[in-house]
Structure formats: structure tokens, C-alpha cells
Amino acid sequence: MKLLNAKMSRRLVVAGAAVSALPVRAATKAQPRAVALIGDRAHNSDYIRISLDRVFHALNIPIDYTIDFAGLSAASLKPYQLLLIFRDGVNSVDGYSGADFFAGYERNLENAGDFPDGKPVPWMSEEQGLAIKNFVTNGGGFYALHDASHPSLFCKNYRDVMGGAFVGHPPLRPFEVHATANAHPITTGMETFVVNDEQHYVDYDKDPRYIILESENRDGLTFQNRGTKAPSGWAYDYGKGRVVFTAVGHTNHAMWNPQYLELQKRAVRWLLRDL
């Protein structure tokens, strides 16, 4: 695949600040602006920011980053033309017991009673889901990456615009990603690629003709009763706006696969009607 040529440029990066508190410049048709809500318990915001920086530097598009999910609202989205979400749908309001919620050593601490249980609870309200829905309906672009299918399990408005919901995934292992027979500017001319990543399985709600990517475990390994294949990306118009989902993304190694990196750039351009 022919890669895009683009110049590197400096632009504002705000990590860990509330969306509503982000300093913004006035956007024009020639200079759209993006905001990314990133980071959760299993997906460190630093690796996500570092990964996405390569995409937005190359495209010369300003992007602001935030980890403050509570700040997501219709008002906070107003200055932007593109929203990215790269985080799951839960958070622990009481905190977590240690560095890795899923590691066995935390469950065997001598003083385990001194730490909170770390029980996850959904964070996205229907009002926030409606804010995203209206943002896209009114012409905005929405790019959901990797585990951003997870909030759909808890928010109807979000699921309606995002297009599907998380089912689960096996451990990290190699699998193939290829374009489907549904022609689309994002996947035109792409080559099949292999990543060592979480192969996410999702329930897709919309018309099958919008599925543009499929993952497949060529070693014949399955997940639950879902077989070796899963939808791995889709793209469609929603109201006056557009939506893209791509499932790969648990590591920088996967995010920076040359073919996938190109797909991300094309996804952003398509969402902003530049492709």
C-alpha cells in the first residue's frame, strides 16, 4: 500500500486534563481539530497517546488528549470536529488495590483487607452517550478504537452510534486482519497483515455491508463458540457525520504495524471527509 506523505508539525498535546478544560483554537474547514478520550485499567494512556501521535503528526491535525471521562459532554465536544475514544466502559469509584487488577498476587496480599475491592462500575451515562450521538448526527466524526466497543454494554445511546458491543477476547496471539469484500476508501489497495494482539470479538448491530475489516486466526484457534473470525472494523455515515471502528490496538507493536498505521490515517481522513 502506498503510504501518505505528510509533514511533521508541532501542535498542542494535553494529556490527563478534562475535555471541558482543554484550551482550544478556533477550527476552520482547512484546520479541523480532534479530541481523544483515552486510557483505562488495562490500557495505559501513555502508550495510546504515543501511538496516536504518529497518526496525527503525519496528518498535521491538532489533537487534544484527556483521561477525564466525567468531562465528556455536549459542551466539551463543541470545539471539535473529530472525537476518538480508546478506553473501556468501566471504572472503580473506590480505586484499585494495586498495579494490576488481574494479577494473582494482588488477591493473596497479607493485608488485602486494607485495600479496596476495585469493583468496576460503568461510567458512561445515557446523557453522555446522547452527546456523542448528537455530535455525530450533526456532522462530527467518531473514531472508536480497540476496547471502545465496551461502553456499548452499558449505554444504549452510545451503542446506537458506535454500532456494536464488546463480547470478549482470547489472550495475545497472532492473527490476520484482511479487508472484506465491501469496497471502501479506507481499505482500498490494502494488504493483509498479521499482528500479535488481542483478537476482539464483537456483536455488530448495523448493516453487514459496512463491515470493512475482518480478523481471522489462521492457526485455527477459536474463542468461546465464536469460531476463528470476527468483524475487526466498520465504517458508515450516521446522520450528517461518520463513524469508524477498528478493533486492533492492545500494544504499540500492533498499532504501528505499517498497514494498520495507514488504515488509521485513512480512517481519520475519511471521517473528516478528506478521503
Short mmCIF file of C-alpha atoms in Angstrom, two decimals:
data_model
loop_
_atom_site.label_atom_id
_atom_site.label_comp_id
_atom_site.label_asym_id
_atom_site.label_seq_id
_atom_site.Cartn_x
_atom_site.Cartn_y
_atom_site.Cartn_z
CA MET A 1 0.00 0.00 0.00
CA LYS A 2 1.24 3.45 -0.85
CA LEU A 3 1.76 5.42 2.35
CA LEU A 4 0.66 9.02 2.70
CA ASN A 5 3.21 11.80 2.54
CA ALA A 6 2.77 14.39 5.27
CA LYS A 7 4.89 16.96 7.11
CA MET A 8 5.62 16.81 10.81
CA SER A 9 4.44 19.80 12.81
CA ARG A 10 4.16 20.89 16.41
CA ARG A 11 0.71 21.04 17.97
CA LEU A 12 -0.85 21.18 21.38
CA VAL A 13 -0.97 17.94 23.33
CA VAL A 14 -2.86 17.91 26.62
CA ALA A 15 -2.74 14.61 28.49
CA GLY A 16 -4.78 13.94 31.60
CA ALA A 17 -6.79 17.17 31.50
CA ALA A 18 -10.56 17.38 31.43
CA VAL A 19 -12.06 17.74 27.98
CA SER A 20 -14.10 20.66 29.21
CA ALA A 21 -10.94 22.40 30.46
CA LEU A 22 -8.88 21.96 27.30
CA PRO A 23 -7.57 25.15 25.70
CA VAL A 24 -8.67 25.18 22.09
CA ARG A 25 -8.01 27.20 18.98
CA ALA A 26 -10.77 28.17 16.60
CA ALA A 27 -11.09 25.45 13.96
CA THR A 28 -11.64 26.15 10.31
CA LYS A 29 -12.58 23.99 7.35
CA ALA A 30 -8.91 23.75 6.49
CA GLN A 31 -7.84 23.01 10.06
CA PRO A 32 -10.10 20.53 11.87
CA ARG A 33 -9.38 19.61 15.46
CA ALA A 34 -9.61 16.28 17.28
CA VAL A 35 -10.05 15.22 20.90
CA ALA A 36 -9.28 11.75 22.26
CA LEU A 37 -10.65 10.22 25.46
CA ILE A 38 -8.06 7.57 26.33
CA GLY A 39 -6.79 5.18 28.97
CA ASP A 40 -8.27 2.68 31.42
CA ARG A 41 -7.23 -0.03 33.83
CA ALA A 42 -5.82 -2.35 31.16
CA HIS A 43 -4.80 0.28 28.58
CA ASN A 44 -2.27 2.84 29.77
CA SER A 45 -2.97 6.29 28.36
CA ASP A 46 0.72 6.89 27.60
CA TYR A 47 1.02 4.12 25.04
CA ILE A 48 -2.23 5.21 23.40
CA ARG A 49 -1.10 8.83 23.15
CA ILE A 50 2.29 7.80 21.77
CA SER A 51 0.59 5.57 19.21
CA LEU A 52 -1.94 8.14 18.06
CA ASP A 53 0.66 10.89 17.92
CA ARG A 54 2.21 9.16 14.91
CA VAL A 55 -1.10 9.32 13.09
CA PHE A 56 -1.93 12.94 13.88
CA HIS A 57 1.62 14.26 13.43
CA ALA A 58 1.68 12.70 9.97
CA LEU A 59 -1.68 14.22 9.08
CA ASN A 60 -0.81 17.60 10.63
CA ILE A 61 -4.07 17.62 12.61
CA PRO A 62 -4.13 19.11 16.14
CA ILE A 63 -5.34 16.68 18.80
CA ASP A 64 -6.06 17.11 22.49
CA TYR A 65 -5.94 14.17 24.90
CA THR A 66 -7.88 13.60 28.09
CA ILE A 67 -8.40 10.83 30.63
CA ASP A 68 -11.31 12.59 32.32
CA PHE A 69 -14.37 10.60 31.25
CA ALA A 70 -16.57 12.66 33.57
CA GLY A 71 -15.81 15.75 31.49
CA LEU A 72 -17.34 14.28 28.34
CA SER A 73 -20.40 16.33 27.41
CA ALA A 74 -22.12 18.12 24.56
CA ALA A 75 -20.44 21.38 25.62
CA SER A 76 -16.95 19.86 25.78
CA LEU A 77 -17.30 18.40 22.27
CA LYS A 78 -18.43 21.67 20.71
CA PRO A 79 -14.96 22.95 19.64
CA TYR A 80 -14.09 19.71 17.83
CA GLN A 81 -14.77 18.05 14.51
CA LEU A 82 -13.43 14.61 15.45
CA LEU A 83 -13.85 12.51 18.60
CA LEU A 84 -11.76 9.44 19.36
CA ILE A 85 -12.46 7.05 22.22
CA PHE A 86 -9.85 4.47 23.22
CA ARG A 87 -10.94 3.17 26.62
CA ASP A 88 -13.34 0.64 28.08
CA GLY A 89 -16.68 1.26 29.73
CA VAL A 90 -15.91 0.82 33.44
CA ASN A 91 -14.07 2.48 36.28
CA SER A 92 -13.73 1.84 40.01
CA VAL A 93 -15.10 4.71 42.06
CA ASP A 94 -13.30 3.33 45.14
CA GLY A 95 -9.92 2.87 43.48
CA TYR A 96 -7.97 -0.32 42.91
CA SER A 97 -5.85 -2.48 45.15
CA GLY A 98 -2.62 -2.24 43.21
CA ALA A 99 -0.80 -2.05 39.91
CA ASP A 100 -2.58 -4.88 38.14
CA PHE A 101 -6.18 -5.71 38.91
CA PHE A 102 -5.90 -9.00 37.03
CA ALA A 103 -2.71 -10.32 38.66
CA GLY A 104 -2.97 -13.15 41.15
CA TYR A 105 -0.52 -11.66 43.62
CA GLU A 106 -3.00 -8.91 44.49
CA ARG A 107 -5.54 -11.46 45.62
CA ASN A 108 -3.01 -13.01 48.02
CA LEU A 109 -1.79 -9.94 49.87
CA GLU A 110 -1.32 -10.49 53.62
CA ASN A 111 -3.18 -7.25 54.33
CA ALA A 112 -5.70 -7.49 51.48
CA GLY A 113 -8.38 -6.07 53.75
CA ASP A 114 -6.57 -2.72 53.78
CA PHE A 115 -7.25 -2.21 50.06
CA PRO A 116 -10.46 -1.55 48.13
CA ASP A 117 -12.01 -4.35 46.11
CA GLY A 118 -11.65 -2.38 42.89
CA LYS A 119 -15.07 -3.36 41.66
CA PRO A 120 -15.63 -1.79 38.23
CA VAL A 121 -18.79 0.19 37.52
CA PRO A 122 -19.99 1.70 34.22
CA TRP A 123 -19.01 5.33 33.80
CA MET A 124 -20.88 6.50 30.69
CA SER A 125 -24.33 7.96 31.31
CA GLU A 126 -27.09 7.97 28.72
CA GLU A 127 -26.69 11.75 28.62
CA GLN A 128 -23.04 11.37 27.63
CA GLY A 129 -23.97 8.75 25.07
CA LEU A 130 -26.56 11.14 23.66
CA ALA A 131 -23.92 13.88 23.47
CA ILE A 132 -21.78 11.63 21.26
CA LYS A 133 -24.81 10.61 19.22
CA ASN A 134 -25.79 14.23 18.61
CA PHE A 135 -22.18 15.22 17.89
CA VAL A 136 -22.07 12.71 15.04
CA THR A 137 -25.63 13.31 13.85
CA ASN A 138 -24.79 16.99 13.45
CA GLY A 139 -21.72 16.31 11.30
CA GLY A 140 -18.89 15.23 13.61
CA GLY A 141 -16.61 12.26 13.06
CA PHE A 142 -16.31 9.48 15.66
CA TYR A 143 -13.42 7.01 15.72
CA ALA A 144 -13.83 4.15 18.24
CA LEU A 145 -10.65 2.12 18.72
CA HIS A 146 -9.98 -1.30 20.26
CA ASP A 147 -11.88 -1.55 23.57
CA ALA A 148 -14.18 1.38 22.76
CA SER A 149 -16.81 -1.24 21.92
CA HIS A 150 -17.04 -2.00 25.65
CA PRO A 151 -19.07 1.08 26.75
CA SER A 152 -21.82 -0.15 24.41
CA LEU A 153 -22.65 -2.83 27.00
CA PHE A 154 -23.82 -0.13 29.40
CA CYS A 155 -25.14 2.76 27.28
CA LYS A 156 -27.88 2.44 24.64
CA ASN A 157 -27.28 5.82 23.03
CA TYR A 158 -23.59 5.11 22.67
CA ARG A 159 -24.17 1.67 21.20
CA ASP A 160 -26.57 3.07 18.63
CA VAL A 161 -23.97 5.43 17.20
CA MET A 162 -20.91 3.21 17.78
CA GLY A 163 -22.55 0.26 16.03
CA GLY A 164 -21.79 -2.78 18.16
CA ALA A 165 -20.72 -4.17 21.52
CA PHE A 166 -17.77 -6.00 23.05
CA VAL A 167 -18.03 -9.76 23.58
CA GLY A 168 -14.54 -10.75 24.71
CA HIS A 169 -11.11 -11.79 23.51
CA PRO A 170 -8.54 -14.57 23.92
CA PRO A 171 -5.00 -13.85 25.20
CA LEU A 172 -2.49 -12.11 22.96
CA ARG A 173 -1.74 -14.31 19.96
CA PRO A 174 -1.05 -13.82 16.25
CA PHE A 175 -3.98 -13.36 13.90
CA GLU A 176 -4.61 -11.98 10.44
CA VAL A 177 -6.53 -8.85 9.50
CA HIS A 178 -7.85 -8.51 5.97
CA ALA A 179 -10.26 -6.29 4.05
CA THR A 180 -13.73 -7.64 3.42
CA ALA A 181 -15.42 -7.71 0.03
CA ASN A 182 -17.13 -4.40 0.93
CA ALA A 183 -15.20 -1.79 -1.04
CA HIS A 184 -14.28 1.33 0.93
CA PRO A 185 -11.76 4.17 0.58
CA ILE A 186 -10.19 3.24 3.92
CA THR A 187 -9.25 -0.26 2.75
CA THR A 188 -8.69 0.29 -0.98
CA GLY A 189 -5.50 -1.48 -2.03
CA MET A 190 -4.63 -2.64 1.48
CA GLU A 191 -2.64 -5.80 2.03
CA THR A 192 -3.50 -8.46 4.58
CA PHE A 193 -1.40 -8.08 7.72
CA VAL A 194 -0.67 -10.12 10.84
CA VAL A 195 -0.48 -8.75 14.39
CA ASN A 196 0.20 -10.31 17.78
CA ASP A 197 -2.69 -8.69 19.62
CA GLU A 198 -5.99 -9.24 21.39
CA GLN A 199 -8.41 -10.53 18.77
CA HIS A 200 -11.55 -8.73 19.86
CA TYR A 201 -14.89 -10.40 19.22
CA VAL A 202 -17.86 -8.04 18.96
CA ASP A 203 -21.56 -8.14 18.23
CA TYR A 204 -22.19 -5.88 15.24
CA ASP A 205 -25.61 -4.20 15.01
CA LYS A 206 -25.70 -2.44 11.66
CA ASP A 207 -25.88 -3.46 8.00
CA PRO A 208 -23.18 -6.07 7.10
CA ARG A 209 -22.19 -4.04 4.06
CA TYR A 210 -20.46 -1.53 6.35
CA ILE A 211 -18.00 -4.09 7.75
CA ILE A 212 -14.66 -3.30 6.10
CA LEU A 213 -12.21 -5.44 8.14
CA GLU A 214 -12.22 -9.00 9.42
CA SER A 215 -9.80 -10.74 11.79
CA GLU A 216 -9.02 -14.43 11.42
CA ASN A 217 -6.88 -16.83 13.42
CA ARG A 218 -5.09 -18.82 10.72
CA ASP A 219 -3.88 -21.39 13.27
CA GLY A 220 -7.48 -22.50 13.76
CA LEU A 221 -7.72 -21.18 17.32
CA THR A 222 -11.21 -20.15 18.35
CA PHE A 223 -12.80 -18.07 21.09
CA GLN A 224 -15.79 -19.39 23.04
CA ASN A 225 -18.28 -20.52 20.39
CA ARG A 226 -17.39 -17.71 18.00
CA GLY A 227 -15.02 -19.55 15.69
CA THR A 228 -11.79 -18.17 14.22
CA LYS A 229 -13.18 -14.99 12.61
CA ALA A 230 -14.60 -11.71 13.88
CA PRO A 231 -15.54 -8.29 12.48
CA SER A 232 -12.48 -6.10 13.00
CA GLY A 233 -13.63 -2.78 11.59
CA TRP A 234 -16.56 -0.92 10.13
CA ALA A 235 -17.33 2.49 8.67
CA TYR A 236 -20.61 4.20 7.90
CA ASP A 237 -22.42 7.53 7.66
CA TYR A 238 -24.56 8.43 10.65
CA GLY A 239 -26.80 11.45 10.22
CA LYS A 240 -24.58 14.19 8.84
CA GLY A 241 -21.49 12.62 10.39
CA ARG A 242 -19.44 9.45 10.13
CA VAL A 243 -18.35 6.54 12.36
CA VAL A 244 -15.33 4.22 12.17
CA PHE A 245 -14.39 1.34 14.47
CA THR A 246 -11.15 -0.66 14.30
CA ALA A 247 -10.51 -3.43 16.83
CA VAL A 248 -6.71 -3.86 16.76
CA GLY A 249 -4.79 -1.89 19.37
CA HIS A 250 -3.62 -3.51 22.61
CA THR A 251 0.08 -2.71 22.04
CA ASN A 252 2.25 -0.17 20.23
CA HIS A 253 3.60 -3.05 18.18
CA ALA A 254 0.14 -3.71 16.81
CA MET A 255 -0.82 -0.03 16.49
CA TRP A 256 2.31 0.66 14.46
CA ASN A 257 2.03 -2.21 12.04
CA PRO A 258 2.62 -0.35 8.73
CA GLN A 259 -0.65 -1.45 7.16
CA TYR A 260 -2.66 -0.72 10.29
CA LEU A 261 -0.97 2.65 10.74
CA GLU A 262 -2.02 3.52 7.20
CA LEU A 263 -5.57 2.36 7.92
CA GLN A 264 -5.75 4.65 10.95
CA LYS A 265 -4.63 7.62 8.88
CA ARG A 266 -7.18 6.83 6.20
CA ALA A 267 -9.89 6.38 8.83
CA VAL A 268 -9.21 9.85 10.24
CA ARG A 269 -9.17 11.39 6.76
CA TRP A 270 -12.41 9.65 5.79
CA LEU A 271 -14.10 10.80 8.98
CA LEU A 272 -13.07 14.38 8.18
CA ARG A 273 -14.22 13.98 4.54
CA ASP A 274 -10.69 14.32 3.21
CA LEU A 275 -10.71 10.90 1.51
#
